[in-house]
GROMACS .gro file of C-alpha atoms in nm:
model
  231
    1LEU     CA    1   2.122  11.419   4.475
    2PRO     CA    2   1.781  11.311   4.625
    3ARG     CA    3   1.594  11.039   4.458
    4THR     CA    4   1.359  11.163   4.181
    5GLN     CA    5   0.990  11.133   4.289
    6LEU     CA    6   0.740  10.969   4.050
    7LEU     CA    7   0.495  11.236   3.927
    8LEU     CA    8   0.134  11.114   3.904
    9PRO     CA    9  -0.136  11.297   3.698
   10LEU     CA   10  -0.366  11.514   3.909
   11PRO     CA   11  -0.745  11.434   3.902
   12PRO     CA   12  -0.960  11.681   3.705
   13ILE     CA   13  -1.123  11.962   3.899
   14GLN     CA   14  -1.498  11.895   3.949
   15GLY     CA   15  -1.694  12.211   3.867
   16PRO     CA   16  -2.071  12.271   3.838
   17THR     CA   17  -2.241  12.067   3.572
   18ILE     CA   18  -2.357  12.294   3.293
   19PRO     CA   19  -2.647  12.155   3.086
   20PRO     CA   20  -2.595  12.159   2.714
   21PRO     CA   21  -2.761  12.442   2.526
   22THR     CA   22  -3.122  12.368   2.422
   23ALA     CA   23  -3.154  12.628   2.150
   24GLY     CA   24  -3.267  12.469   1.831
   25ARG     CA   25  -3.350  12.142   2.001
   26ARG     CA   26  -3.702  12.005   2.051
   27ILE     CA   27  -3.788  11.905   2.404
   28VAL     CA   28  -3.993  11.591   2.391
   29GLY     CA   29  -4.241  11.558   2.673
   30PRO     CA   30  -4.431  11.250   2.784
   31ALA     CA   31  -4.621  11.077   2.508
   32LYS     CA   32  -4.988  11.172   2.480
   33ASP     CA   33  -5.254  10.912   2.444
   34SER     CA   34  -5.372  10.907   2.083
   35ASN     CA   35  -5.738  10.876   2.186
   36THR     CA   36  -5.711  11.175   2.417
   37SER     CA   37  -5.562  11.395   2.146
   38ARG     CA   38  -5.829  11.295   1.897
   39ASN     CA   39  -6.114  11.364   2.137
   40SER     CA   40  -5.973  11.676   2.303
   41GLY     CA   41  -6.177  11.909   2.082
   42LYS     CA   42  -6.485  11.695   2.061
   43SER     CA   43  -6.630  11.699   2.411
   44ARG     CA   44  -7.009  11.713   2.392
   45SER     CA   45  -7.210  11.935   2.614
   46PRO     CA   46  -7.530  11.796   2.773
   47ALA     CA   47  -7.730  12.019   2.536
   48MET     CA   48  -7.572  11.856   2.230
   49GLY     CA   49  -7.653  11.513   2.368
   50PHE     CA   50  -8.012  11.622   2.425
   51LEU     CA   51  -8.049  11.748   2.067
   52ARG     CA   52  -7.914  11.426   1.922
   53LYS     CA   53  -8.161  11.230   2.127
   54PHE     CA   54  -8.434  11.306   1.874
   55SER     CA   55  -8.455  11.291   1.497
   56LYS     CA   56  -8.436  11.611   1.298
   57GLN     CA   57  -8.808  11.585   1.218
   58THR     CA   58  -8.900  11.545   1.584
   59ARG     CA   59  -8.684  11.842   1.687
   60LYS     CA   60  -8.864  12.055   1.429
   61LEU     CA   61  -9.201  11.929   1.559
   62LYS     CA   62  -9.106  12.021   1.916
   63SER     CA   63  -9.016  12.372   1.808
   64LEU     CA   64  -9.348  12.412   1.626
   65LEU     CA   65  -9.542  12.289   1.926
   66GLU     CA   66  -9.360  12.527   2.161
   67LEU     CA   67  -9.440  12.812   1.922
   68THR     CA   68  -9.803  12.699   1.915
   69VAL     CA   69  -9.820  12.727   2.295
   70SER     CA   70  -9.700  13.086   2.267
   71ARG     CA   71  -9.947  13.152   1.987
   72VAL     CA   72 -10.234  13.016   2.200
   73ALA     CA   73 -10.164  13.285   2.461
   74ILE     CA   74 -10.187  13.549   2.189
   75ALA     CA   75 -10.505  13.403   2.039
   76ARG     CA   76 -10.683  13.405   2.375
   77LYS     CA   77 -10.675  13.783   2.420
   78PRO     CA   78 -10.906  13.892   2.135
   79ARG     CA   79 -11.145  13.605   2.205
   80LEU     CA   80 -11.171  13.700   2.570
   81ALA     CA   81 -11.240  14.058   2.464
   82ARG     CA   82 -11.513  13.951   2.217
   83LYS     CA   83 -11.672  13.723   2.476
   84SER     CA   84 -11.677  14.005   2.731
   85ILE     CA   85 -11.837  14.245   2.485
   86ALA     CA   86 -12.099  13.992   2.377
   87SER     CA   87 -12.183  13.908   2.740
   88GLY     CA   88 -12.225  14.277   2.814
   89ASP     CA   89 -12.459  14.312   2.516
   90VAL     CA   90 -12.669  14.019   2.642
   91CYS     CA   91 -12.696  14.182   2.985
   92GLN     CA   92 -12.806  14.510   2.834
   93LEU     CA   93 -13.065  14.347   2.610
   94LEU     CA   94 -13.207  14.148   2.900
   95SER     CA   95 -13.227  14.465   3.111
   96LEU     CA   96 -13.430  14.626   2.830
   97GLY     CA   97 -13.656  14.322   2.812
   98GLN     CA   98 -13.539  14.230   2.464
   99THR     CA   99 -13.510  13.860   2.533
  100ASP     CA  100 -13.523  13.744   2.172
  101ARG     CA  101 -13.233  13.967   2.071
  102ALA     CA  102 -13.040  13.851   2.378
  103LEU     CA  103 -13.083  13.491   2.271
  104GLN     CA  104 -12.941  13.578   1.930
  105ARG     CA  105 -12.646  13.768   2.074
  106VAL     CA  106 -12.561  13.489   2.316
  107GLU     CA  107 -12.450  13.275   2.020
  108GLN     CA  108 -12.133  13.484   2.006
  109VAL     CA  109 -12.069  13.419   2.374
  110ILE     CA  110 -12.103  13.046   2.318
  111LYS     CA  111 -11.878  13.051   2.013
  112GLU     CA  112 -11.597  13.241   2.188
  113ASP     CA  113 -11.629  13.034   2.504
  114ASN     CA  114 -11.605  12.708   2.309
  115MET     CA  115 -11.297  12.831   2.125
  116LEU     CA  116 -11.131  12.941   2.448
  117GLU     CA  117 -11.185  12.597   2.599
  118ALA     CA  118 -11.054  12.434   2.281
  119LEU     CA  119 -10.741  12.649   2.300
  120GLY     CA  120 -10.685  12.524   2.652
  121ILE     CA  121 -10.704  12.163   2.536
  122ILE     CA  122 -10.471  12.234   2.243
  123GLU     CA  123 -10.218  12.392   2.478
  124LEU     CA  124 -10.223  12.083   2.704
  125TYR     CA  125 -10.174  11.855   2.401
  126CYS     CA  126  -9.878  12.057   2.276
  127LYS     CA  127  -9.710  12.048   2.617
  128CYS     CA  128  -9.775  11.672   2.641
  129LEU     CA  129  -9.602  11.602   2.308
  130VAL     CA  130  -9.309  11.829   2.392
  131LYS     CA  131  -9.261  11.653   2.725
  132LYS     CA  132  -9.290  11.305   2.574
  133ALA     CA  133  -9.115  11.378   2.245
  134ASP     CA  134  -8.894  11.071   2.290
  135GLN     CA  135  -9.196  10.858   2.193
  136LEU     CA  136  -9.258  11.040   1.866
  137ASP     CA  137  -8.975  10.868   1.681
  138LYS     CA  138  -9.155  10.535   1.739
  139PRO     CA  139  -9.524  10.621   1.679
  140LYS     CA  140  -9.642  10.260   1.697
  141GLU     CA  141  -9.508  10.232   2.050
  142CYS     CA  142  -9.659  10.560   2.175
  143SER     CA  143  -9.874  10.569   2.485
  144GLU     CA  144 -10.246  10.630   2.452
  145GLU     CA  145 -10.198  10.975   2.599
  146VAL     CA  146  -9.955  11.069   2.322
  147LYS     CA  147 -10.180  10.923   2.053
  148GLU     CA  148 -10.479  11.121   2.187
  149ALA     CA  149 -10.274  11.442   2.186
  150ALA     CA  150 -10.147  11.381   1.833
  151ALA     CA  151 -10.497  11.301   1.701
  152GLY     CA  152 -10.644  11.603   1.877
  153LEU     CA  153 -10.392  11.838   1.724
  154ILE     CA  154 -10.446  11.696   1.377
  155PHE     CA  155 -10.822  11.748   1.420
  156ALA     CA  156 -10.783  12.100   1.560
  157ALA     CA  157 -10.530  12.228   1.307
  158LYS     CA  158 -10.780  12.272   1.024
  159ARG     CA  159 -11.023  12.449   1.253
  160CYS     CA  160 -10.779  12.695   1.411
  161SER     CA  161 -10.661  12.933   1.143
  162ASP     CA  162 -10.510  13.165   1.405
  163LEU     CA  163 -10.252  12.897   1.495
  164PRO     CA  164 -10.030  12.881   1.184
  165GLU     CA  165  -9.755  12.678   1.349
  166LEU     CA  166 -10.009  12.409   1.427
  167GLN     CA  167 -10.074  12.369   1.053
  168SER     CA  168  -9.708  12.281   1.000
  169ALA     CA  169  -9.702  12.054   1.306
  170ARG     CA  170 -10.005  11.868   1.171
  171LYS     CA  171  -9.814  11.771   0.855
  172ILE     CA  172  -9.529  11.620   1.057
  173LEU     CA  173  -9.769  11.434   1.284
  174ALA     CA  174  -9.953  11.297   0.981
  175ASP     CA  175  -9.624  11.179   0.836
  176LYS     CA  176  -9.526  11.011   1.161
  177PHE     CA  177  -9.856  10.839   1.241
  178GLY     CA  178  -9.963  10.738   0.891
  179ASP     CA  179 -10.259  10.782   0.658
  180ASP     CA  180 -10.519  10.574   0.848
  181PHE     CA  181 -10.454  10.744   1.181
  182THR     CA  182 -10.459  11.086   1.017
  183ALA     CA  183 -10.782  11.019   0.825
  184ASP     CA  184 -10.962  10.920   1.145
  185ALA     CA  185 -10.819  11.214   1.336
  186LYS     CA  186 -10.927  11.467   1.074
  187VAL     CA  187 -11.294  11.374   1.113
  188GLY     CA  188 -11.282  11.350   1.489
  189THR     CA  189 -11.307  10.973   1.531
  190ALA     CA  190 -11.069  10.718   1.678
  191VAL     CA  191 -10.888  10.857   1.984
  192VAL     CA  192 -10.991  11.224   1.940
  193ASP     CA  193 -11.148  11.359   2.260
  194PRO     CA  194 -11.525  11.407   2.195
  195MET     CA  195 -11.514  11.725   2.408
  196LEU     CA  196 -11.262  11.879   2.168
  197VAL     CA  197 -11.476  11.776   1.872
  198TRP     CA  198 -11.778  11.945   2.027
  199LYS     CA  199 -11.594  12.264   2.119
  200LEU     CA  200 -11.463  12.307   1.766
  201SER     CA  201 -11.758  12.186   1.561
  202GLY     CA  202 -12.064  12.171   1.786
  203ASP     CA  203 -12.394  12.343   1.710
  204THR     CA  204 -12.391  12.681   1.882
  205THR     CA  205 -12.742  12.765   1.754
  206SER     CA  206 -12.921  12.508   1.971
  207ILE     CA  207 -13.208  12.692   2.144
  208SER     CA  208 -13.171  12.486   2.460
  209LEU     CA  209 -12.801  12.575   2.483
  210LYS     CA  210 -12.868  12.942   2.418
  211LYS     CA  211 -13.132  12.954   2.690
  212LYS     CA  212 -12.898  12.781   2.933
  213VAL     CA  213 -12.613  13.029   2.874
  214THR     CA  214 -12.850  13.327   2.881
  215LYS     CA  215 -12.984  13.217   3.219
  216GLU     CA  216 -12.628  13.185   3.350
  217ILE     CA  217 -12.542  13.537   3.235
  218ALA     CA  218 -12.862  13.674   3.387
  219ALA     CA  219 -12.792  13.499   3.720
  220GLU     CA  220 -12.433  13.629   3.730
  221ASN     CA  221 -12.565  13.985   3.687
  222ASN     CA  222 -12.868  13.959   3.917
  223ILE     CA  223 -13.115  14.001   3.631
  224SER     CA  224 -13.455  13.838   3.672
  225LEU     CA  225 -13.539  13.632   3.365
  226ASP     CA  226 -13.839  13.433   3.251
  227LEU     CA  227 -13.785  13.235   2.934
  228SER     CA  228 -14.103  13.031   2.957
  229LYS     CA  229 -14.261  13.233   2.678
  230SER     CA  230 -13.962  13.209   2.448
  231PRO     CA  231 -13.973  12.950   2.169
   0.00000   0.00000   0.00000
C-alpha cells in the first residue's frame, strides 16, 4: 500500500465583504462644534444690526421724524392753494385800483408764504436728525447742527398743529435734551434759527412788509402801482 499522505486544512474561501446591517443602528457623523450649533439659528441680518444700533426711544423718534417729512408734503398743498388764491385777489384788487383792500388781502399771502418757508426748514431739520440719529443717544455730545435741528423742531412743534407727529417727536427730544434746553427752545432763544422764529411768529401786519410784497406781486403781473399816497 502507498504511504498515507498528511491531509492539511484548506484555507477559507475569500468572498465579497458584506457590511453588517445598519437597521436600528445610529450612524454617528463627525462631531459638530458646539458654538456652531448654538449660533446656527441666530445669524443676524444687517437690518437687525442697524436697528440695534439705536435705543428704542431713538428708533421711535426716527419713525416720527420720517412721518413728519411725509406730513410736510401734505401740509404744503393747501397752503400753496391759499397763497395762490390770495395773490390772485391782490392782483384783481390792484387792477381795480383798490389799493387799500389789496394791502389788507396781502396779509394772507405773507402768512402762507412764511408757513411754507417754515415747513421747508422743518423738513430739513427732520432729515438731519434722521441722518445723524446715532448722536441722539448722547445729546451732550451732539454737533451744533444736530442741536440746532432739535431746538428748531421743539420750537416749531407748538406752532404747527397740522404736523401731529412733530408733537410726539417734541416730547422725545425734550426728554433727551433736558429741561433747560427745551425751555430755551420753546421761546426761540439759544440755538434756534432766528429765521425760523420770524417765519412762525413774525408780525405779518407790518405796513412796510405789506407794501413790499404788494409791489412784488404787482411787478410779477405787470401792474403799475403807486403806493406813495398809502399810509
